[in-house]
Amino acid sequence: MTTDLIRRRDIDQIALLTLANPPVNALGRAVRQKLAALASELEADDSVRAVVLTGEGRVFVGGADIGEFDRPPEEPHLPDVIAAIEAARKPWVAALNGAALGGGAELALGCHYRIFAKEARLGLPETALGLIPGAGGTQRLPRRIGLAPAIEVITAGRTLWADEAQDAGLADRIAAGDLIAEALAFARTLDGPLPQPAGAASLADPGPAFWEEARERIAKAARGNPAPVAALEAIHVGVAEGFAAGLRAERETFLRLRGSDEAAALRHLFFAKRAAVRPAALRGIEPAPMARIGVIGGGTMGSGIAAAIAAAGLEATLAETGPDALEAGLTRVRAIFEAQVTRGLTDRAGAADRLARVSGTVGLGALADCDLVIEAVFEDLAVKRRVFEELTRLCRPDAILATNTSYLDPERIVAGLPNPDRFIALHFFSPAQVMKLLEIVPLAATTSRTLATGFALAARLGKIPVQAGNGEGFIGNRILKRYRAEAEALLFAGASPSEVDQAMRAFGFGMGPFEMQDMAGLDIAFRAREAARAQGQDLPEGPGDRLVRAGRLGRKSGGGWYDYASESRQPHPSAEVAALIAPLVTPRPRPSAMEIAERLIGAMAEEGQRICDEGLAQGPADIDLVEVHGYGFPRHKGGPMFHTARKGPTRAGGPACPGPTNADPRKGGAAPT
Ligand code: COA
């Protein structure tokens, strides 16, 4: 789309500049060029007394153009453009019509005055992209709102809404009505000296203990992303050595991080996520309504799904088989909302509203007029089939009927039932009110409308939808199976469970594969293997099977891959497990921590590649989204496909799927560059 990028309109000696670079008015090179040219043009124009700068659409400026970060920086650089505006003799008024993020916030900070629309906000989310603000944000914000609040905004990515910005002294006013009219009127009143620039202020150094505590706290929360601590360090330089030194340190760090693996990984996920929510194949397809949603089964999964639906402002009816089971399900839902209050995610009134949107029912009769029903009952084919048989009798023929199965073949659950166009699998992850991933699995007869409804539900619930083909374990659990098998294979190579777990923690996972199995319980996967064996699959007896047969089911039985003292979650290496594994070990050089991690990630990427080759995923970026948002893969490593491609192909071409990838490689996608 070609636009003017920045439109100028002069009204009574005020130049109104409107940034018009859809979709988010990003400050790409052409916009910076035009802004720099306008800054000097307006300075020389005697017919202009003041400038009002605003954005077209819902966003003021969504930041630097992230798509440019894969190329070397190009002039004019944003810090120079902002410096020219700050140094102007005429007042510049930023009229924030919506979000001012990253470079957009820095641009607003460089203006002499800021007027916020009620719904506007200002934030510096660069650290979420593995970067730090690169155009003065780390220096101007602390001088405007104080050190501690600025550190929080910059390192934790918190945004300031209009009223918070006003309380913090950042907003000169909040528009009561028409933002532009009020900004123009405000600009007309300005004829005194301009306010002091941010750089004129110095900040008191709170001393080493403050910085040490902040560094420790921020590093812990960052979980391997180096950017938040780097931002803190740039702020520290500005406090200790002054504004100019702070700006130099900031720019140097920004340029260094811009080329880092972590920033490339986080950019990849940024674009992958945005591509995933809007699949091209569903453009223009109207989803079914979802005014009334039924959830069948009040266990951990069903209650979590009902809670997620209610938290999104939709109505959920939770169905159970009897009054006691229903009461237990509703109690789980209540407990979820109570925990959300404790964690500050909502207040008491919000929790009460959410709870009021969940109703309970015994039997399925009350689901007859639902637009969408999600089945989350026991993972048993016959039980699930009975549920779907009844639903097809009860519900409208156009109601969407979804199963939340993890391991069963959804086609077998609905085989032979009428109106197969409306069946789909929606695979939530536990706890469903928290986990962002939703695998959406169309069946052979699923129509685009049904599929579009799955995506619309994900958008409404704030989930990240990934379309998966109907293969065993879909995407995530299939890779998990391979990951676990590879972890066991490492034991045969002489690594201990704790060495494997530590290697994966060091890579960035919150937990290693063996501690994770102990937490979840070893028996579920064991039962699945036994069922497969019963059906004739030739699955060799592995150490996991032996542990379960020896009664070691994980934490809940006091021991699994590790021993646990009663009531304790602290794992201790187990002599029993070591003795069990010892005869299986083939002596060879023991793998190092790095080799362990690379081997496990390599196995995940290889399985991901197979899934792509079999047409069961839309592209490698979707594999990465599944692992990052459903299985704790460290975000700053970008997912197994990205990580493996970036480290260099292990075989010709490296991971790549046939067909379109859903991350645009021009914007830093997974394709090796
Ligand atoms: N640079 C380049 N493209 C950007 C962008 C940026 N800074 N911010 C958003 N976009 C693109 C998205 O990729 C998406 O493109 P697509 O339509 O091709 O998928 C489009 O703009 C809309 O973005 P989306 O996030 O879907 O819109 P939204 O209305 O939900 O949110 C924002 C708008 C600005 C709040 C959100 O896009 C955002 O947070 N952007 C990043 C802000 C940021 O981190 N800035 C610092 C950069 S260093």
XYZ file of C-alpha atoms and ligand atoms in Angstrom:
721
model
C 0.000 0.000 0.000
C 1.420 3.414 -0.861
C 0.582 6.290 1.419
C 2.050 9.685 2.148
C 3.588 8.146 5.298
C 3.297 11.500 7.088
C 0.594 13.996 6.123
C 0.989 17.702 6.927
C -1.932 20.062 7.371
C -1.447 23.604 8.667
C -4.245 25.008 10.818
C -3.856 28.541 12.233
C -0.064 28.394 12.291
C -0.003 24.926 13.824
C 1.370 22.131 11.645
C -0.591 18.934 12.199
C 1.520 15.913 11.219
C -0.293 12.590 10.904
C 1.759 9.423 10.660
C 0.024 7.192 8.141
C 2.006 4.001 7.680
C -0.434 1.133 8.237
C -0.876 -1.202 9.975
C 0.882 0.285 13.036
C 2.719 3.426 11.775
C 6.065 1.686 12.328
C 9.093 3.951 12.032
C 10.677 2.356 8.987
C 13.421 4.083 7.049
C 11.110 5.997 4.715
C 9.097 7.332 7.666
C 12.281 8.405 9.489
C 13.490 10.138 6.339
C 10.262 12.023 5.972
C 10.092 12.929 9.665
C 13.696 14.214 9.609
C 12.939 16.292 6.499
C 9.773 17.701 8.087
C 11.610 18.562 11.309
C 14.076 20.792 9.486
C 11.444 22.158 7.074
C 9.133 23.185 9.926
C 11.983 24.758 11.892
C 12.656 27.051 8.944
C 9.000 27.813 8.188
C 8.012 31.161 9.716
C 4.328 30.502 9.130
C 4.414 27.676 11.730
C 4.402 28.311 15.506
C 4.038 24.786 16.818
C 3.730 21.176 15.667
C 1.210 18.500 16.665
C 2.268 14.931 15.849
C -0.289 12.147 15.839
C -0.951 8.762 14.243
C -3.680 7.512 11.939
C -5.748 4.526 13.040
C -5.793 2.800 16.425
C -2.051 3.018 17.085
C 0.161 6.109 17.502
C 3.351 4.261 16.584
C 3.944 0.510 17.087
C 7.718 1.014 17.220
C 10.647 0.662 14.915
C 9.921 -1.499 11.881
C 10.835 -4.909 13.293
C 11.142 -6.288 9.781
C 14.194 -4.031 9.231
C 16.170 -5.604 12.067
C 17.514 -8.351 9.845
C 19.313 -5.692 7.785
C 22.119 -3.349 8.820
C 20.858 -0.092 10.371
C 20.079 2.564 7.760
C 20.184 6.342 8.033
C 18.612 8.462 9.256
C 18.780 6.749 12.643
C 15.877 7.237 15.016
C 17.963 8.735 17.873
C 19.101 11.507 15.509
C 15.566 12.229 14.304
C 14.342 12.429 17.901
C 17.297 14.614 18.900
C 16.394 17.050 16.104
C 12.794 17.264 17.350
C 13.903 17.723 20.960
C 16.292 20.496 19.881
C 13.642 22.329 17.830
C 12.919 25.935 18.854
C 9.214 25.397 18.195
C 7.123 23.241 20.503
C 6.274 19.728 19.344
C 3.176 18.213 20.926
C 2.718 14.455 20.665
C -1.005 13.649 20.467
C -1.170 9.967 21.376
C -4.241 8.521 19.665
C -3.371 4.946 20.740
C -0.406 2.799 21.753
C 3.005 4.487 21.615
C 5.382 1.561 21.809
C 9.133 1.178 21.514
C 10.426 3.818 19.098
C 6.938 5.362 19.218
C 7.261 5.929 22.960
C 10.765 7.305 22.443
C 9.451 9.690 19.800
C 6.748 10.891 22.198
C 9.377 11.302 24.940
C 11.455 13.461 22.590
C 8.515 15.823 21.976
C 8.136 18.787 24.327
C 4.566 17.928 25.382
C 2.344 14.827 25.377
C -1.436 14.668 25.236
C -3.000 11.237 25.631
C -6.329 10.030 24.298
C -8.156 8.159 27.066
C -7.348 4.797 25.467
C -3.709 5.644 24.674
C -0.781 3.947 26.382
C 2.975 4.187 26.334
C 5.436 1.339 26.703
C 8.914 0.111 25.867
C 8.440 -3.598 25.059
C 11.823 -4.007 23.336
C 13.165 -6.492 25.897
C 10.420 -8.925 24.856
C 12.134 -8.874 21.456
C 15.586 -9.431 22.951
C 16.502 -5.748 22.524
C 16.678 -2.624 24.619
C 15.199 0.727 23.651
C 17.614 2.209 21.136
C 16.526 5.837 20.796
C 16.846 7.332 24.253
C 14.103 5.433 26.088
C 16.432 4.136 28.806
C 17.622 7.691 29.492
C 14.580 9.922 28.981
C 11.964 7.774 30.729
C 13.773 7.566 34.125
C 14.304 11.329 34.013
C 10.593 11.876 33.350
C 8.942 9.378 35.714
C 11.662 8.376 38.190
C 14.146 5.554 38.309
C 12.195 2.686 39.887
C 9.007 3.055 37.791
C 11.077 3.445 34.614
C 13.074 0.303 35.396
C 9.809 -1.593 35.721
C 8.401 -0.245 32.450
C 11.611 -0.974 30.540
C 12.701 -4.322 31.983
C 9.282 -5.878 32.593
C 7.588 -4.467 29.499
C 4.806 -2.805 31.516
C 2.793 -0.175 29.640
C 1.501 3.050 31.186
C -2.140 3.801 30.462
C -3.188 7.443 30.036
C -4.172 7.977 33.685
C -0.984 6.296 34.940
C 1.085 8.412 32.548
C -0.603 11.538 33.907
C 0.013 10.496 37.525
C 3.633 9.794 36.629
C 4.041 13.288 35.141
C 4.409 12.038 31.593
C 1.080 13.180 30.157
C 0.546 16.926 30.089
C -3.140 16.204 29.802
C -5.669 13.552 28.831
C -8.074 14.615 26.103
C -11.631 14.734 27.377
C -13.096 14.581 23.864
C -11.622 15.147 20.399
C -7.882 14.513 20.795
C -6.761 16.492 17.742
C -8.957 19.529 18.465
C -7.677 19.584 22.047
C -4.055 19.123 20.996
C -4.346 21.963 18.472
C -5.980 24.222 21.088
C -3.232 23.310 23.562
C -0.514 24.053 20.984
C -2.055 27.474 20.313
C -1.634 28.439 23.979
C 2.111 27.766 23.941
C 4.231 30.874 23.695
C 6.616 30.761 26.662
C 10.015 29.083 26.802
C 10.095 25.361 26.035
C 10.381 22.927 28.935
C 13.853 21.678 29.851
C 14.844 18.593 27.831
C 14.982 15.321 29.769
C 18.775 15.268 29.470
C 19.090 18.430 31.569
C 17.993 16.513 34.660
C 20.380 14.331 36.599
C 19.320 11.349 38.652
C 20.514 10.540 42.164
C 22.382 7.221 42.264
C 20.645 4.967 44.795
C 23.878 3.027 45.357
C 25.300 -0.423 44.642
C 22.834 -2.398 46.779
C 19.921 -1.037 44.709
C 21.545 -2.051 41.415
C 22.584 -5.440 42.698
C 19.114 -6.282 43.974
C 17.537 -5.060 40.718
C 19.980 -7.049 38.577
C 19.322 -10.255 40.487
C 15.542 -9.857 40.412
C 15.445 -8.921 36.723
C 17.816 -11.702 35.626
C 15.657 -14.248 37.436
C 12.460 -13.058 35.773
C 14.159 -12.878 32.348
C 14.815 -16.664 32.265
C 17.772 -16.508 29.930
C 16.784 -13.468 27.857
C 19.801 -11.158 28.271
C 17.944 -7.979 27.237
C 16.280 -6.888 30.514
C 19.578 -6.893 32.432
C 21.294 -5.125 29.512
C 18.613 -2.421 29.667
C 19.208 -2.022 33.393
C 22.913 -1.596 32.746
C 22.280 1.166 30.189
C 20.049 2.936 32.720
C 22.798 2.543 35.325
C 25.407 4.153 33.050
C 23.076 7.116 32.506
C 22.655 7.560 36.252
C 26.333 7.118 37.097
C 27.909 8.957 34.161
C 25.214 11.266 32.842
C 22.765 11.538 29.966
C 25.209 11.615 27.042
C 27.189 8.610 28.313
C 23.883 6.807 28.946
C 22.751 7.426 25.371
C 26.054 6.084 24.023
C 25.844 2.948 26.199
C 22.221 2.426 25.187
C 22.936 2.685 21.467
C 25.954 0.395 21.677
C 23.960 -2.263 23.548
C 20.990 -1.900 21.205
C 23.168 -2.461 18.137
C 24.909 -5.438 19.739
C 21.650 -7.123 20.756
C 19.975 -6.338 17.446
C 22.249 -8.928 15.799
C 22.023 -11.518 18.596
C 20.589 -15.029 18.302
C 18.107 -14.254 21.076
C 16.690 -11.184 19.324
C 16.418 -13.063 16.029
C 14.586 -15.884 17.849
C 12.135 -13.530 19.518
C 11.477 -11.687 16.236
C 10.818 -15.019 14.597
C 8.213 -15.843 17.252
C 6.671 -12.356 16.973
C 5.909 -12.847 13.300
C 5.117 -16.575 13.637
C 2.438 -15.829 16.206
C 0.859 -13.100 14.110
C 0.831 -15.319 11.039
C -0.699 -18.209 13.007
C -3.721 -16.281 14.222
C -4.804 -15.321 10.706
C -4.349 -18.251 8.327
C -4.596 -17.113 4.726
C -6.868 -20.048 3.837
C -9.578 -18.781 6.184
C -9.634 -15.167 4.969
C -13.239 -14.056 4.532
C -14.767 -17.176 6.129
C -17.404 -16.311 8.706
C -17.089 -18.370 11.929
C -20.139 -19.771 13.744
C -21.529 -17.712 16.623
C -20.364 -18.638 20.110
C -22.846 -16.960 22.394
C -23.434 -20.228 24.276
C -20.635 -22.709 24.774
C -21.007 -26.084 26.450
C -18.106 -27.867 28.144
C -18.539 -31.533 28.976
C -16.515 -32.862 31.892
C -15.634 -30.957 35.054
C -12.169 -32.452 35.607
C -8.964 -30.408 35.536
C -9.204 -29.885 31.787
C -12.948 -29.193 31.506
C -13.023 -26.800 34.454
C -9.952 -24.996 33.072
C -11.611 -24.620 29.669
C -14.847 -23.323 31.242
C -12.816 -20.844 33.315
C -10.931 -19.636 30.220
C -14.218 -19.115 28.379
C -15.790 -17.168 31.254
C -12.634 -15.073 31.748
C -12.944 -14.041 28.096
C -16.449 -12.717 28.734
C -18.324 -15.656 27.147
C -20.942 -17.917 28.728
C -20.021 -21.511 29.560
C -22.295 -24.343 30.625
C -20.389 -27.098 32.395
C -22.001 -30.524 32.081
C -21.283 -33.496 34.331
C -22.822 -36.911 34.826
C -24.195 -36.373 38.359
C -24.669 -33.714 41.049
C -21.520 -34.649 42.998
C -19.277 -34.609 39.954
C -20.830 -31.308 38.890
C -20.261 -29.752 42.302
C -16.637 -30.931 42.190
C -16.227 -29.349 38.724
C -17.757 -26.033 39.783
C -15.561 -26.047 42.895
C -12.543 -26.360 40.609
C -13.775 -23.414 38.555
C -14.246 -21.337 41.732
C -10.746 -22.263 42.902
C -9.313 -21.080 39.578
C -10.950 -17.661 39.920
C -9.896 -17.387 43.562
C -6.307 -18.103 42.533
C -6.625 -15.406 39.856
C -7.623 -12.894 42.553
C -4.684 -13.949 44.737
C -2.317 -13.478 41.802
C -3.772 -10.053 40.981
C -5.138 -11.157 37.598
C -8.613 -9.948 38.504
C -10.338 -8.464 41.553
C -13.175 -9.873 43.666
C -15.852 -8.258 41.499
C -14.157 -9.551 38.334
C -13.979 -13.063 39.762
C -17.663 -12.918 40.711
C -18.532 -11.818 37.158
C -16.535 -14.675 35.712
C -18.153 -17.189 38.023
C -21.596 -15.873 37.112
C -20.860 -16.734 33.488
C -20.349 -20.432 34.312
C -23.503 -22.446 34.847
C -23.658 -26.136 35.652
C -25.909 -28.892 34.424
C -26.318 -32.609 34.998
C -26.562 -34.552 31.752
C -26.326 -33.103 28.263
C -29.940 -31.959 27.747
C -29.204 -28.313 28.632
C -26.583 -28.133 25.854
C -29.227 -28.474 23.143
C -29.137 -24.801 22.180
C -25.349 -24.337 22.433
C -23.483 -22.908 19.422
C -20.326 -24.783 20.326
C -19.711 -27.761 22.595
C -16.281 -28.880 23.767
C -16.011 -32.404 25.101
C -13.341 -32.936 27.786
C -14.317 -36.272 29.339
C -12.158 -39.259 30.278
C -9.734 -40.324 27.536
C -11.694 -43.426 26.532
C -12.965 -44.046 23.027
C -16.279 -45.650 24.011
C -17.104 -42.929 26.549
C -16.314 -40.145 24.100
C -18.286 -41.827 21.319
C -21.353 -42.043 23.561
C -21.055 -38.320 24.297
C -20.900 -37.450 20.591
C -23.786 -39.780 19.706
C -25.947 -37.983 22.226
C -24.742 -34.533 21.154
C -25.584 -35.188 17.515
C -29.121 -36.151 18.579
C -29.526 -33.118 20.859
C -27.769 -30.176 19.247
C -28.686 -28.089 16.206
C -27.137 -29.536 13.043
C -25.036 -26.389 12.657
C -23.673 -26.400 16.229
C -19.908 -27.002 16.267
C -18.904 -30.107 18.221
C -15.304 -30.381 19.386
C -13.312 -33.046 21.178
C -10.379 -32.198 23.397
C -8.758 -35.606 23.022
C -4.965 -35.804 23.324
C -4.207 -39.279 22.082
C -7.342 -40.832 20.595
C -8.085 -40.587 16.896
C -10.894 -37.990 16.660
C -12.140 -39.627 13.439
C -12.915 -42.786 15.422
C -14.780 -40.765 18.059
C -17.256 -39.407 15.485
C -17.171 -42.088 12.769
C -20.587 -42.579 11.143
C -22.304 -39.732 13.006
C -24.458 -37.271 11.026
C -23.332 -33.790 9.871
C -19.610 -34.550 10.059
C -18.796 -31.098 8.676
C -19.113 -29.641 12.201
C -16.730 -31.962 14.047
C -13.268 -30.763 15.009
C -10.606 -31.440 17.630
C -9.604 -28.526 19.852
C -6.637 -29.647 21.914
C -6.170 -27.423 24.968
C -3.155 -27.720 27.240
C -3.367 -28.057 30.989
C -3.992 -25.850 32.917
C -6.294 -24.623 30.155
C -6.981 -21.274 31.820
C -3.242 -20.519 31.679
C -1.622 -22.277 28.730
C -1.588 -20.235 25.551
C -1.438 -23.017 22.995
C -4.484 -24.440 21.239
C -3.942 -27.174 18.656
C -6.771 -27.063 16.134
C -7.251 -30.301 14.255
C -9.679 -30.427 11.337
C -11.028 -33.876 10.446
C -11.588 -35.162 6.929
C -15.106 -33.664 6.667
C -14.521 -30.470 8.697
C -15.616 -27.384 6.762
C -13.836 -24.026 6.637
C -16.608 -22.524 8.768
C -15.967 -25.057 11.530
C -12.214 -24.525 11.272
C -12.678 -20.743 11.306
C -14.744 -21.135 14.495
C -11.800 -22.886 16.166
C -9.537 -19.967 15.237
C -12.152 -17.413 16.315
C -12.467 -19.154 19.691
C -8.683 -19.069 20.110
C -8.640 -15.340 19.317
C -11.444 -14.705 21.788
C -9.674 -16.675 24.537
C -6.318 -15.023 23.796
C -4.786 -18.361 22.789
C -2.264 -19.057 20.075
C -3.873 -21.363 17.528
C -1.805 -23.879 15.615
C -3.441 -26.020 12.987
C -2.343 -29.655 13.182
C -3.104 -32.606 10.983
C -4.792 -35.631 12.482
C -1.780 -37.785 13.316
C -1.052 -39.551 16.598
C -0.201 -36.982 19.297
C -0.955 -34.190 16.797
C 2.141 -31.961 16.805
C 3.118 -31.395 20.419
C 2.625 -34.797 21.992
C 4.246 -36.518 19.047
C 7.382 -34.434 19.521
C 7.170 -34.999 23.282
C 7.181 -38.741 22.731
C 10.299 -38.489 20.597
C 11.936 -36.129 23.101
C 11.343 -38.577 25.941
C 12.593 -41.523 23.913
C 15.760 -39.591 23.095
C 16.178 -38.654 26.757
C 16.005 -42.355 27.669
C 18.506 -43.141 24.916
C 20.893 -40.700 26.593
C 20.719 -42.804 29.731
C 21.968 -45.772 27.704
C 24.880 -43.567 26.634
C 25.861 -43.148 30.291
C 24.158 -39.856 31.275
C 22.176 -39.866 34.516
C 18.614 -38.500 34.716
C 19.857 -35.507 36.702
C 22.601 -34.767 34.157
C 19.997 -34.736 31.400
C 17.626 -32.544 33.414
C 20.380 -30.111 34.350
C 21.495 -29.828 30.728
C 17.961 -28.918 29.643
C 17.587 -26.396 32.465
C 20.881 -24.843 31.410
C 19.502 -24.641 27.864
C 16.566 -22.651 29.236
C 13.755 -25.110 30.015
C 12.073 -24.649 33.384
C 12.369 -28.390 33.925
C 14.164 -31.336 32.381
C 12.375 -34.334 30.818
C 12.727 -36.664 33.807
C 11.608 -34.209 36.500
C 8.720 -33.286 34.218
C 7.632 -36.919 33.955
C 7.873 -37.326 37.719
C 5.656 -34.290 38.177
C 3.027 -35.413 35.645
C 3.155 -39.100 36.597
C 4.711 -41.911 34.569
C 1.605 -44.056 34.470
C -0.350 -42.194 31.753
C 2.267 -42.684 29.053
C 2.825 -46.239 30.341
C -0.867 -47.056 29.914
C -0.773 -45.619 26.381
C 2.233 -47.849 25.578
C 0.534 -50.885 27.065
C -2.593 -50.181 25.012
C -0.453 -49.940 21.868
C 1.254 -53.220 22.763
C -2.140 -54.843 23.286
C -3.002 -53.773 19.745
C 0.082 -55.508 18.418
C 2.614 -52.657 18.286
C 6.142 -53.849 18.890
C 7.312 -51.474 21.631
C 10.446 -52.660 23.431
C 10.391 -52.537 27.217
C 12.196 -49.317 28.249
C 13.387 -48.103 31.644
C 10.185 -46.010 31.984
C 8.114 -49.205 31.785
C 10.299 -50.883 34.370
C 9.906 -47.972 36.774
C 6.115 -48.138 36.585
C 6.129 -51.916 37.046
C 8.281 -51.359 40.143
C 5.615 -48.975 41.495
C 7.610 -45.820 40.771
C 4.905 -43.597 39.242
C 6.559 -40.234 39.963
C 6.248 -37.698 42.761
C 2.797 -38.940 43.729
C 4.158 -42.377 44.699
C 7.272 -40.999 46.431
C 9.541 -41.965 43.561
C 9.887 -42.063 39.816
C 13.072 -41.156 38.006
C 14.098 -39.621 41.340
C 13.404 -40.346 45.005
C 11.303 -37.858 46.984
C 11.134 -37.517 50.739
C 7.479 -37.550 51.795
C 5.657 -34.243 51.136
C 8.734 -32.882 49.327
C 9.101 -31.866 45.701
C 12.888 -31.941 45.958
C 14.228 -34.685 43.671
C 17.112 -36.858 44.887
C 19.082 -39.150 42.566
C 17.820 -42.693 43.068
C 20.099 -45.671 43.651
C 17.235 -47.963 42.568
C 16.943 -46.174 39.214
C 20.724 -46.162 38.729
C 20.794 -49.939 39.353
C 17.920 -50.426 36.927
C 19.645 -48.481 34.169
C 23.185 -49.795 34.746
C 22.815 -53.055 32.765
C 21.421 -51.100 29.781
C 24.381 -48.695 29.480
C 26.781 -49.239 26.602
C 30.153 -47.825 27.675
C 31.151 -44.898 25.441
C 32.290 -41.302 26.084
C 29.661 -39.719 28.311
C 27.881 -36.836 26.585
C 28.578 -33.310 27.832
C 25.743 -30.993 28.903
C 25.966 -29.196 25.558
C 25.819 -32.488 23.635
C 22.830 -33.620 25.677
C 20.913 -30.431 24.909
C 21.843 -30.376 21.229
C 20.901 -34.034 20.842
C 17.499 -33.574 22.449
C 16.733 -30.363 20.550
C 17.978 -32.029 17.359
C 15.571 -34.931 17.937
C 12.690 -32.492 18.430
C 13.594 -30.644 15.229
C 13.908 -33.892 13.301
C 10.469 -35.040 14.451
C 9.118 -31.564 13.663
C 10.574 -31.856 10.185
C 8.886 -35.216 9.697
C 5.584 -33.749 10.816
C 6.032 -31.006 8.218
C 7.037 -33.509 5.534
C 3.902 -35.523 6.262
C 1.807 -32.375 5.819
C 0.635 -32.443 9.440
C 1.841 -28.903 10.223
C 1.496 -25.717 8.222
C 5.193 -24.915 8.538
C 8.238 -25.013 10.845
C 7.213 -21.788 12.552
C 4.077 -23.559 13.817
C 6.228 -26.327 15.298
C 8.156 -23.637 17.162
C 4.960 -22.006 18.432
C 3.748 -25.365 19.762
C 6.983 -26.024 21.632
C 7.341 -22.511 23.038
C 3.727 -22.027 24.091
C 2.797 -25.585 25.045
C 5.968 -27.323 26.217
C 8.180 -24.735 27.898
C 10.766 -24.404 25.124
C 12.743 -21.234 26.008
C 11.342 -18.329 24.019
C 14.710 -16.704 23.460
C 15.861 -19.825 21.622
C 12.964 -19.490 19.178
C 11.818 -23.134 19.143
C 13.548 -26.307 17.926
C 13.182 -25.560 14.208
C 14.506 -22.031 14.456
C 17.312 -23.037 16.809
C 18.441 -25.907 14.608
C 18.253 -23.853 11.413
C 20.175 -20.997 13.013
C 22.908 -23.283 14.321
C 23.430 -24.484 10.771
C 21.796 -27.316 8.896
C 22.627 -30.759 10.231
C 21.625 -32.190 6.913
C 21.096 -30.757 3.460
C 18.908 -27.699 3.684
C 18.157 -27.970 7.415
C 14.599 -27.958 8.695
C 12.209 -26.651 6.089
C 8.724 -27.629 5.165
C 7.321 -28.046 1.725
C 4.543 -25.619 0.988
C 4.265 -22.141 2.460
C 5.909 -21.430 5.798
C 3.763 -19.257 7.984
C 6.557 -16.971 9.123
C 7.595 -14.568 6.448
C 11.356 -15.107 5.990
C 11.651 -11.482 4.910
C 10.642 -10.618 8.435
C 13.150 -12.975 10.061
C 11.336 -16.287 9.711
C 12.749 -19.713 10.393
C 14.346 -20.194 7.007
C 18.120 -20.218 7.251
C 19.555 -17.012 5.889
N 7.193 -3.478 13.014
C 6.748 -4.136 11.942
N 5.532 -4.728 11.879
C 4.757 -4.623 12.967
C 5.158 -3.953 14.121
C 6.446 -3.354 14.126
N 6.914 -2.676 15.179
N 4.173 -4.029 15.039
C 3.173 -4.720 14.461
N 3.527 -5.073 13.220
C 2.699 -5.793 12.228
C 2.351 -7.198 12.663
O 3.356 -8.102 12.267
C 1.045 -7.430 11.950
O 1.366 -7.739 10.615
P 0.447 -8.749 9.752
O -0.878 -8.056 9.648
O 1.185 -8.854 8.480
O 0.391 -10.017 10.534
C 0.388 -6.067 11.963
O 1.448 -5.122 12.185
C -0.642 -5.877 13.038
O -0.063 -6.241 14.274
P -0.911 -6.943 15.418
O -0.008 -7.148 16.582
O -1.605 -8.119 14.871
O -1.984 -5.797 15.705
P -2.655 -5.358 17.055
O -3.576 -4.271 16.695
O -3.159 -6.544 17.791
O -1.474 -4.738 17.966
C 0.463 -3.424 18.464
C -0.801 -3.562 17.588
C 1.252 -2.224 17.979
C 0.050 -3.207 19.930
C 1.288 -4.715 18.358
O 1.481 -5.003 16.994
C 2.656 -4.669 19.000
O 2.757 -4.852 20.192
N 3.702 -4.449 18.177
C 5.071 -4.540 18.600
C 5.463 -3.386 19.455
C 6.915 -3.458 19.771
O 7.423 -4.416 20.302
N 7.626 -2.396 19.434
C 9.018 -2.308 19.685
C 9.752 -2.631 18.451
S 11.482 -2.603 18.749
